[in-house]
Amino acid sequence: MIGKMRLPMSKVSKKLHRLKSNKIFRDLCSETDFTKANFVQPLFVNEASGNKEEIIGLKDNFVMSLEDTLRQINDDISNGVSNFLLFISSKNKSLDSFNLSFHEKVISSIKDEFKDNINLWTDVCLCSLTDHGHCCLFDKDNSINIDKTLDEISKVVLTYAEAGADIIAPSDMMDGRTLKIREVLDGLNFSMIPIISYSTKFSSNFYGPFRNAADSTPLFGDRKQYQLDYRNKSEAIRASIRCAEEGADMLMVKPAMTSIDLIKDIKEKTNLMVGAYQVSGEYAGICLSEDKGLLNMEEALEETWHVMRRAEAQFIITYGARLAKKIGF
Ligand code: PBG
């Protein structure tokens, strides 16, 4: 009858405090640890960008020109970052015929400059290309035209691969895209480029700051027709299993905190590594709270990162990756 047990304090022998009395004990007992090698830093490059602008809510993150991006990567490397996730926006938006010349230039310039010192992850999605800001193409009745969408995604993948992308990271949540992308890559001698799929991606309020930065807010409706419903666990796991079956090399959940309960299940069911994306709204919540004097940002980041690791995330995509060294990783 544990609930009825009332030991006097002097008799309590199982003291959790005992192994917490100094930092050396606490570090000795730490069950989760990770290094800078596990972090991925997002970058926003915009063809229309003049001066480097800080993104609202995302401290130390900017929308940048290509030149500023190259300088930023250089700084980030000196802070121990070696994985970058690239989001590119060009001036021209279209309904269905996309001009990818800026994208090509950004990726090839970054790889020319930094070569194998970095791994360049490229987010693949149509939402920053379409004039309506959705991740897909529609038929006249506004239903998703999956074949046309996958064809356009394939063209983006091909451009990125030829320009030198190290990793293809599809974030669109279209049915069948991982299989299609694997076929495209293998068919063109890019069989060594891994696909790290955003495999469990919820339709979320926490993408708000990102959409300002990537210029990808949908002009109408929302993304509930193709992103996952946060009320559902089995569907969320199934989405990752599907990506694994279609040939993804690693998987990812996002937002991190609203999918923390899924990481271990997905890992066990697919035997693939699973990363977590601490999305813009999660990071902004921490930054803005610090601005109001409500918490310490670096400590709060460290806390969330350890929780992701405790949940067995293999890698963490975070807007704070460039702060990891300063924080002590
Ligand atoms: C593109 C994409 C989004 C994010 C990553 N890739 C936005 C969305 O799906 O609406 C969100 C990342 C973030 O909020 O940090 N589809």
XYZ file of C-alpha atoms and ligand atoms in Angstrom:
345
model
C 0.000 0.000 0.000
C 2.477 2.610 -1.219
C -0.138 5.326 -1.064
C -0.647 4.773 2.663
C 3.099 4.663 3.455
C 4.127 7.500 5.743
C 7.813 7.175 6.688
C 9.266 9.875 8.894
C 11.879 11.874 6.917
C 14.682 10.601 9.141
C 13.901 7.036 7.998
C 13.859 7.763 4.268
C 16.839 5.887 2.898
C 16.183 6.159 -0.834
C 17.237 9.744 -1.206
C 17.345 10.948 -4.799
C 19.156 14.040 -3.546
C 22.262 12.087 -2.637
C 23.499 11.737 -6.195
C 22.639 15.319 -7.047
C 24.715 17.093 -4.445
C 27.361 18.349 -6.864
C 27.867 18.781 -10.602
C 30.376 15.953 -10.798
C 27.749 13.555 -9.442
C 25.119 14.969 -11.770
C 27.371 14.629 -14.801
C 28.374 11.117 -13.758
C 24.712 10.151 -13.661
C 23.660 11.827 -16.903
C 21.901 9.215 -19.028
C 21.733 11.331 -22.143
C 24.489 13.110 -23.907
C 25.257 14.249 -27.386
C 27.706 16.349 -29.266
C 27.662 19.114 -31.842
C 27.761 16.387 -34.484
C 24.096 15.618 -33.787
C 22.819 19.144 -34.558
C 21.488 20.512 -37.830
C 21.233 24.266 -38.435
C 18.542 25.587 -40.828
C 19.445 28.408 -43.243
C 17.086 30.699 -45.171
C 18.367 32.072 -48.447
C 16.201 34.471 -50.390
C 16.980 35.844 -53.831
C 15.209 39.090 -52.900
C 17.165 39.540 -49.674
C 19.275 42.703 -49.367
C 20.409 43.329 -45.829
C 20.543 40.364 -43.499
C 17.259 40.460 -41.579
C 16.621 38.686 -38.292
C 13.507 36.511 -38.494
C 10.763 37.606 -36.125
C 10.958 35.428 -33.030
C 13.995 33.424 -34.186
C 16.966 34.956 -32.400
C 20.264 34.647 -34.317
C 18.493 33.417 -37.460
C 18.206 35.511 -40.580
C 16.802 35.638 -44.081
C 19.955 36.066 -46.142
C 21.355 36.728 -49.578
C 23.658 34.071 -50.995
C 26.743 36.137 -50.033
C 25.587 36.523 -46.434
C 24.763 32.810 -46.337
C 28.341 31.912 -47.274
C 29.666 34.185 -44.508
C 27.185 32.720 -42.037
C 28.207 29.138 -42.815
C 31.832 30.094 -42.295
C 31.000 31.474 -38.841
C 28.843 28.471 -38.027
C 31.625 26.049 -38.936
C 33.854 27.806 -36.431
C 31.101 27.173 -33.883
C 31.193 23.473 -34.625
C 28.208 23.173 -36.979
C 28.679 20.717 -39.832
C 25.084 19.950 -40.876
C 22.957 22.622 -42.560
C 19.368 22.398 -43.747
C 18.769 24.741 -46.626
C 15.532 26.583 -47.451
C 15.661 28.591 -50.628
C 13.134 31.176 -51.854
C 13.402 32.750 -55.274
C 11.773 35.920 -56.572
C 9.553 34.153 -59.044
C 6.551 32.188 -57.927
C 4.477 30.266 -60.386
C 1.512 27.979 -60.654
C 3.356 25.060 -62.159
C 6.464 25.934 -64.158
C 9.210 26.619 -61.709
C 12.437 28.452 -62.313
C 15.121 26.776 -60.259
C 18.179 28.685 -61.457
C 18.646 30.541 -58.148
C 18.303 27.258 -56.250
C 20.947 25.658 -58.441
C 23.302 28.604 -57.899
C 22.869 28.619 -54.113
C 23.586 24.917 -53.695
C 26.532 24.802 -56.080
C 28.097 27.958 -54.592
C 27.847 26.581 -51.057
C 29.315 23.222 -52.049
C 32.088 24.848 -54.127
C 33.098 26.913 -51.143
C 32.799 24.406 -48.312
C 33.177 21.070 -50.097
C 33.146 18.113 -47.721
C 33.524 20.245 -44.615
C 29.757 20.353 -44.362
C 26.787 18.169 -45.159
C 24.197 20.189 -47.018
C 20.651 18.976 -46.395
C 18.164 20.408 -48.858
C 14.511 20.776 -47.916
C 12.447 19.644 -50.868
C 8.945 21.074 -51.100
C 6.919 23.078 -53.560
C 5.488 25.542 -51.016
C 8.093 28.243 -51.579
C 7.746 27.854 -55.364
C 3.985 27.840 -55.893
C 2.195 31.182 -56.030
C -0.493 29.847 -53.672
C 2.050 28.616 -51.118
C 0.808 25.029 -50.930
C 3.159 22.044 -51.054
C 1.385 20.543 -54.082
C -0.281 21.299 -57.379
C -4.057 21.286 -57.638
C -6.581 20.306 -60.246
C -9.254 22.841 -61.188
C -11.549 21.521 -58.468
C -8.792 22.143 -55.883
C -8.073 18.449 -55.331
C -4.374 17.522 -55.154
C -2.930 16.414 -58.489
C -0.509 13.882 -57.087
C 1.129 12.840 -60.360
C 1.917 16.385 -61.412
C 3.092 17.200 -57.907
C 5.487 14.245 -57.835
C 6.793 15.169 -61.288
C 7.616 18.682 -60.115
C 9.166 17.383 -56.900
C 11.328 15.094 -59.040
C 12.586 18.059 -61.050
C 13.503 19.881 -57.851
C 15.335 16.795 -56.557
C 17.235 16.428 -59.788
C 18.312 20.081 -59.745
C 19.449 19.828 -56.132
C 21.332 16.575 -56.697
C 23.113 17.893 -59.755
C 24.030 21.090 -57.920
C 25.733 19.043 -55.198
C 23.176 18.505 -52.397
C 24.417 15.939 -49.881
C 20.987 15.017 -48.533
C 17.465 15.230 -49.901
C 14.896 16.023 -47.216
C 11.346 15.930 -48.570
C 8.912 17.880 -46.359
C 5.808 17.943 -48.554
C 3.935 14.913 -47.094
C 2.708 13.806 -50.507
C 1.826 10.127 -50.859
C 4.549 8.168 -52.629
C 7.167 10.896 -52.744
C 9.964 8.965 -51.051
C 9.656 6.076 -53.500
C 9.559 8.443 -56.451
C 12.566 10.423 -55.226
C 14.593 7.236 -54.670
C 13.803 6.141 -58.226
C 14.822 9.505 -59.643
C 18.088 9.577 -57.701
C 19.012 5.970 -58.505
C 18.086 6.361 -62.139
C 20.538 9.230 -62.516
C 23.533 7.830 -60.715
C 22.857 9.586 -57.457
C 22.368 6.343 -55.615
C 24.657 7.505 -52.794
C 22.513 10.519 -51.864
C 20.435 9.660 -48.781
C 16.810 10.619 -48.306
C 16.034 11.893 -44.829
C 12.278 12.172 -44.878
C 10.087 14.399 -42.800
C 8.149 11.214 -42.235
C 5.895 12.164 -39.320
C 4.980 15.786 -39.856
C 1.922 17.218 -38.193
C -0.204 20.049 -39.419
C 0.866 22.513 -36.739
C 0.475 26.017 -35.419
C 4.140 25.967 -34.547
C 5.325 26.623 -38.122
C 4.251 30.280 -38.014
C 7.648 32.045 -37.811
C 9.050 29.728 -40.500
C 6.347 30.594 -42.989
C 7.202 34.293 -42.703
C 10.845 33.493 -43.252
C 10.419 31.051 -46.122
C 7.660 33.080 -47.702
C 5.447 30.003 -47.835
C 2.167 30.858 -46.100
C -0.714 29.277 -48.056
C -2.882 31.922 -49.698
C -6.007 29.879 -49.045
C -6.979 27.052 -46.721
C -4.464 25.165 -44.616
C -2.347 22.027 -44.892
C -4.655 19.675 -43.067
C -5.409 17.774 -46.282
C -1.874 16.453 -46.459
C -0.117 17.007 -43.124
C -0.904 14.740 -40.179
C -3.619 15.205 -37.571
C -2.069 15.671 -34.126
C -4.934 13.751 -32.544
C -3.764 10.502 -34.143
C -0.942 8.271 -33.012
C -1.330 5.197 -35.230
C -1.579 7.307 -38.371
C 1.517 9.251 -37.323
C 3.503 6.033 -36.896
C 2.125 4.601 -40.135
C 3.325 7.649 -42.046
C 6.891 6.973 -40.932
C 6.639 3.243 -41.624
C 5.510 4.081 -45.131
C 8.521 6.328 -45.723
C 10.791 3.581 -44.425
C 9.221 1.054 -46.778
C 9.586 3.468 -49.677
C 13.326 3.703 -49.063
C 14.026 6.580 -46.667
C 17.459 6.335 -45.035
C 16.536 8.224 -41.872
C 13.272 9.541 -40.534
C 12.178 12.657 -38.715
C 9.336 13.826 -36.496
C 8.110 17.391 -36.238
C 7.296 19.470 -34.280
C 9.666 17.875 -31.776
C 7.736 18.507 -28.580
C 4.360 17.500 -29.975
C 5.742 14.216 -31.313
C 8.136 13.305 -28.529
C 6.008 10.245 -27.641
C 6.436 8.789 -31.133
C 10.180 8.678 -31.659
C 10.885 5.410 -29.853
C 7.884 3.629 -31.414
C 8.900 4.694 -34.898
C 12.493 3.652 -34.306
C 11.457 0.220 -33.065
C 8.966 -0.368 -35.856
C 11.249 0.692 -38.708
C 14.739 -0.051 -37.398
C 15.742 3.343 -38.763
C 17.197 6.288 -36.912
C 14.748 9.049 -36.145
C 15.568 12.722 -35.685
C 13.501 15.543 -34.223
C 12.907 18.994 -35.695
C 12.539 21.697 -33.051
C 10.415 23.904 -35.284
C 10.263 27.662 -35.521
C 7.342 28.159 -33.121
C 9.000 26.028 -30.464
C 12.261 27.949 -30.734
C 10.474 31.309 -30.919
C 8.540 30.503 -27.745
C 11.853 30.155 -25.921
C 13.401 33.306 -27.485
C 10.401 35.503 -26.786
C 10.093 34.228 -23.229
C 13.691 35.209 -22.628
C 13.020 38.656 -24.084
C 10.319 39.074 -21.446
C 12.713 37.962 -18.713
C 10.747 34.781 -18.098
C 13.476 32.208 -18.632
C 17.074 31.703 -19.665
C 17.156 30.800 -23.320
C 20.364 28.793 -23.361
C 19.324 26.707 -20.388
C 15.846 26.161 -21.818
C 17.324 25.026 -25.142
C 19.653 22.640 -23.401
C 16.690 21.227 -21.478
C 14.596 20.629 -24.586
C 17.519 19.067 -26.455
C 18.176 16.599 -23.662
C 14.511 15.653 -23.594
C 14.613 14.933 -27.326
C 17.685 12.831 -26.812
C 16.046 11.048 -23.862
C 13.199 10.252 -26.229
C 15.908 8.730 -28.497
C 16.193 11.341 -31.224
C 19.338 10.628 -33.242
C 19.728 14.164 -34.556
C 18.140 17.490 -33.731
C 17.315 20.163 -36.239
C 17.207 23.413 -34.305
C 17.563 27.135 -34.918
C 19.901 27.094 -31.952
C 22.466 24.694 -33.466
C 24.886 27.591 -33.921
C 24.625 28.302 -30.163
C 25.396 24.728 -29.131
C 29.121 25.320 -28.678
C 28.496 28.416 -26.550
C 25.985 26.456 -24.478
C 28.653 23.856 -23.843
C 28.187 21.023 -26.311
C 7.905 23.224 -45.896
C 8.356 23.222 -44.483
C 7.745 23.797 -43.350
C 8.627 23.624 -42.297
C 9.721 22.926 -42.790
N 9.533 22.674 -44.141
C 6.480 24.549 -43.217
C 5.197 23.886 -43.426
O 5.115 22.701 -43.758
O 4.191 24.563 -43.305
C 8.437 24.136 -40.910
C 9.688 24.360 -40.141
C 9.569 25.263 -38.970
O 8.503 25.761 -38.573
O 10.625 25.514 -38.366
N 6.838 22.425 -46.217
